[in-house]
Short mmCIF file of C-alpha atoms in Angstrom, two decimals:
data_model
loop_
_atom_site.label_atom_id
_atom_site.label_comp_id
_atom_site.label_asym_id
_atom_site.label_seq_id
_atom_site.Cartn_x
_atom_site.Cartn_y
_atom_site.Cartn_z
CA MET A 1 0.00 0.00 0.00
CA LYS A 2 1.20 3.52 -0.81
CA PHE A 3 0.66 6.63 1.33
CA SER A 4 0.43 10.38 0.76
CA LEU A 5 0.78 13.35 3.05
CA LYS A 6 -2.44 15.27 3.59
CA LYS A 7 -0.98 18.20 5.53
CA SER A 8 2.28 19.48 6.95
CA HIS A 9 2.92 18.24 10.45
CA SER A 10 5.68 17.74 13.01
CA ILE A 11 6.26 14.62 15.08
CA TRP A 12 8.32 15.15 18.24
CA MET A 13 9.86 11.90 19.51
CA THR A 14 10.78 11.93 23.21
CA GLY A 15 12.18 9.37 25.64
CA TYR A 16 15.35 8.37 27.44
CA PRO A 17 18.63 7.99 25.54
CA SER A 18 18.66 4.54 23.83
CA SER A 19 14.87 4.24 24.05
CA GLY A 20 14.53 3.88 20.26
CA LYS A 21 13.62 7.42 19.11
CA THR A 22 16.25 7.59 16.38
CA THR A 23 15.84 3.96 15.33
CA ILE A 24 12.09 4.31 14.79
CA SER A 25 12.50 7.70 13.09
CA ARG A 26 15.17 6.48 10.68
CA ASN A 27 13.20 3.33 9.89
CA PHE A 28 10.05 5.35 9.17
CA PHE A 29 12.09 7.71 6.97
CA SER A 30 13.69 4.85 5.02
CA LEU A 31 10.33 3.14 4.43
CA PHE A 32 8.31 6.18 3.34
CA SER A 33 10.56 9.02 2.17
CA ASN A 34 10.06 7.94 -1.46
CA GLU A 35 6.28 8.25 -1.08
CA PHE A 36 5.92 11.71 0.51
CA PRO A 37 8.25 14.46 1.74
CA ILE A 38 9.80 13.73 5.13
CA ILE A 39 12.47 15.75 6.90
CA LEU A 40 14.24 14.01 9.75
CA LEU A 41 15.83 16.30 12.34
CA ASP A 42 17.94 13.93 14.39
CA SER A 43 19.70 15.28 17.46
CA ASP A 44 22.93 13.44 16.61
CA GLU A 45 23.21 15.68 13.56
CA CYS A 46 21.33 18.83 14.61
CA ASN A 47 22.92 19.30 18.04
CA LYS A 48 26.19 20.15 16.31
CA PHE A 49 24.71 23.50 15.28
CA LEU A 50 21.77 23.95 17.68
CA PHE A 51 23.75 23.70 20.91
CA THR A 52 26.21 26.56 21.34
CA LYS A 53 28.02 25.61 24.58
CA LYS A 54 27.70 21.84 24.22
CA ASP A 55 27.25 21.51 27.98
CA TYR A 56 23.73 20.06 27.59
CA SER A 57 22.57 21.87 30.73
CA LYS A 58 18.88 22.38 31.31
CA GLN A 59 19.26 26.02 30.22
CA GLU A 60 21.10 25.02 27.02
CA ARG A 61 18.45 22.37 26.32
CA ASN A 62 15.70 25.00 26.62
CA ILE A 63 17.53 27.26 24.16
CA SER A 64 17.89 24.38 21.71
CA THR A 65 14.15 23.69 21.98
CA LEU A 66 13.45 27.25 20.83
CA LYS A 67 15.79 26.68 17.88
CA TYR A 68 14.06 23.40 16.97
CA ILE A 69 10.69 25.21 17.12
CA LYS A 70 11.90 28.04 14.86
CA LEU A 71 13.39 25.59 12.37
CA THR A 72 10.22 23.48 12.42
CA LYS A 73 8.03 26.54 11.78
CA VAL A 74 10.06 27.40 8.68
CA LEU A 75 9.98 23.83 7.39
CA LEU A 76 6.23 23.51 7.99
CA LYS A 77 5.67 26.15 5.32
CA THR A 78 6.46 23.43 2.81
CA LYS A 79 4.19 20.43 2.57
CA CYS A 80 6.19 17.86 4.51
CA LEU A 81 6.25 15.65 7.56
CA ILE A 82 8.96 16.66 10.02
CA ILE A 83 10.22 14.11 12.51
CA ILE A 84 12.19 15.57 15.39
CA SER A 85 14.16 12.81 17.06
CA ALA A 86 15.72 14.69 19.94
CA ASN A 87 15.44 14.36 23.66
CA HIS A 88 13.16 17.16 24.78
CA ALA A 89 13.14 15.68 28.24
CA PHE A 90 11.19 18.29 30.17
CA ASN A 91 7.46 18.87 30.08
CA SER A 92 8.16 22.61 29.83
CA GLN A 93 10.02 22.06 26.54
CA ARG A 94 7.29 19.88 25.05
CA ASN A 95 4.53 22.20 26.26
CA LEU A 96 6.28 25.16 24.63
CA ALA A 97 6.60 23.31 21.31
CA LYS A 98 2.94 22.32 21.48
CA LYS A 99 1.90 25.92 22.26
CA LYS A 100 3.98 27.39 19.42
CA LEU A 101 3.16 24.76 16.79
CA LYS A 102 -0.48 24.20 17.81
CA ASN A 103 -2.25 21.62 15.62
CA LYS A 104 0.96 20.91 13.67
CA TYR A 105 2.55 19.17 16.69
CA SER A 106 2.28 15.58 17.87
CA GLU A 107 4.22 14.12 20.79
CA ILE A 108 5.37 10.52 20.54
CA TRP A 109 6.65 9.08 23.80
CA VAL A 110 9.08 6.22 23.28
CA SER A 111 8.48 4.97 26.81
CA THR A 112 11.13 2.27 27.15
CA ASN A 113 12.12 2.19 30.83
CA LEU A 114 15.42 3.59 32.09
CA LYS A 115 16.79 0.20 33.15
CA GLU A 116 16.38 -1.15 29.60
CA CYS A 117 17.87 2.02 28.08
CA LYS A 118 20.95 1.76 30.33
CA LYS A 119 21.29 -1.89 29.32
CA ARG A 120 21.15 -0.97 25.61
CA ASP A 121 23.36 2.14 25.92
CA VAL A 122 23.68 2.28 22.13
CA LYS A 123 25.95 5.35 22.07
CA LYS A 124 27.74 4.53 25.37
CA LEU A 125 26.35 7.70 26.93
CA PHE A 126 25.51 6.11 30.30
CA LEU A 127 28.95 4.47 30.43
CA ASN A 128 30.65 7.82 29.72
CA ALA A 129 28.50 9.57 32.34
CA LYS A 130 29.41 6.93 34.91
CA LYS A 131 33.11 7.43 34.11
CA GLY A 132 32.70 11.19 34.57
CA ASN A 133 33.30 11.97 30.90
CA LEU A 134 29.77 13.26 30.23
CA LYS A 135 27.63 15.64 32.26
CA ASN A 136 23.94 16.56 32.09
CA LEU A 137 22.77 13.24 30.64
CA ILE A 138 19.04 12.64 30.80
CA GLY A 139 18.40 9.66 33.05
CA TYR A 140 21.72 10.09 34.82
CA ASP A 141 22.35 13.70 35.94
CA LEU A 142 19.10 15.20 34.68
CA LYS A 143 15.63 13.86 35.35
CA PHE A 144 13.36 12.93 32.45
CA ASP A 145 9.81 14.28 32.94
CA LYS A 146 7.42 11.55 31.92
CA PRO A 147 5.08 13.07 29.33
CA LYS A 148 1.58 13.92 30.50
CA ASN A 149 0.00 14.93 27.20
CA TYR A 150 1.54 12.58 24.63
CA ASP A 151 -0.34 11.61 21.49
CA LEU A 152 1.16 8.13 21.12
CA LYS A 153 3.15 5.91 23.48
CA ILE A 154 5.54 3.27 22.10
CA ASP A 155 7.41 0.93 24.46
CA THR A 156 10.19 -0.68 22.43
CA LYS A 157 11.27 -3.15 25.13
CA ASN A 158 8.94 -5.87 23.87
CA LYS A 159 8.04 -4.50 20.43
CA SER A 160 9.95 -5.07 17.22
CA LEU A 161 11.13 -2.18 15.11
CA ASP A 162 8.51 -3.08 12.50
CA LYS A 163 5.71 -3.06 15.10
CA SER A 164 6.90 0.25 16.56
CA THR A 165 7.10 1.85 13.11
CA LYS A 166 3.65 0.50 12.22
CA MET A 167 2.26 2.12 15.38
CA LEU A 168 3.59 5.49 14.19
CA LEU A 169 2.16 4.94 10.71
CA ASN A 170 -1.26 3.98 12.11
CA PHE A 171 -1.27 7.06 14.33
CA LEU A 172 -0.58 9.33 11.34
CA LEU A 173 -3.36 7.64 9.35
CA LYS A 174 -5.81 7.89 12.25
CA GLU A 175 -5.03 11.60 12.69
CA LYS A 176 -5.50 12.15 8.94
CA ILE A 177 -1.98 13.46 8.52
CA LEU A 178 -1.40 10.68 5.99
CA TYR A 179 -3.85 8.82 3.80
CA ALA A 180 -3.65 5.58 1.82
CA LYS A 181 -3.66 5.95 -1.95
#
């Protein structure tokens, strides 16, 4: 089955480091970017120019959220789906994005628990924090605020990548952001 984009929209993935945000986002992009316009803003790439001090403090994270919002607003002027795979770990950040982007914002909580994320430690962030080589890591130095107003919750601990991606696709179809051709 083929899909088309009905309207511009932004999907904000949130969750602990190693929860699966980037994996789901990249898989969705690879499956559907030939069918409709998708822009993937992944923190691994975007943080290089969105964070100025690179200290990842709460203050710096709030500043980067404003930059993500501004960039998203510009990109939404084109007809595309924007997936933001970045750890906006505080409810204040997510609430601000929702307020500024209104009906063009959806929050996807990749709710994999902290114990599982530390076990995965895909980018060795928790290991580096434990060694003292990394400060201000969500789930280590900084608390992650569990989302209160999410639009979709995906727990990747017991779900395959295909199942998790299908959940995102079904959400976008249900919300009439996408439609089947």
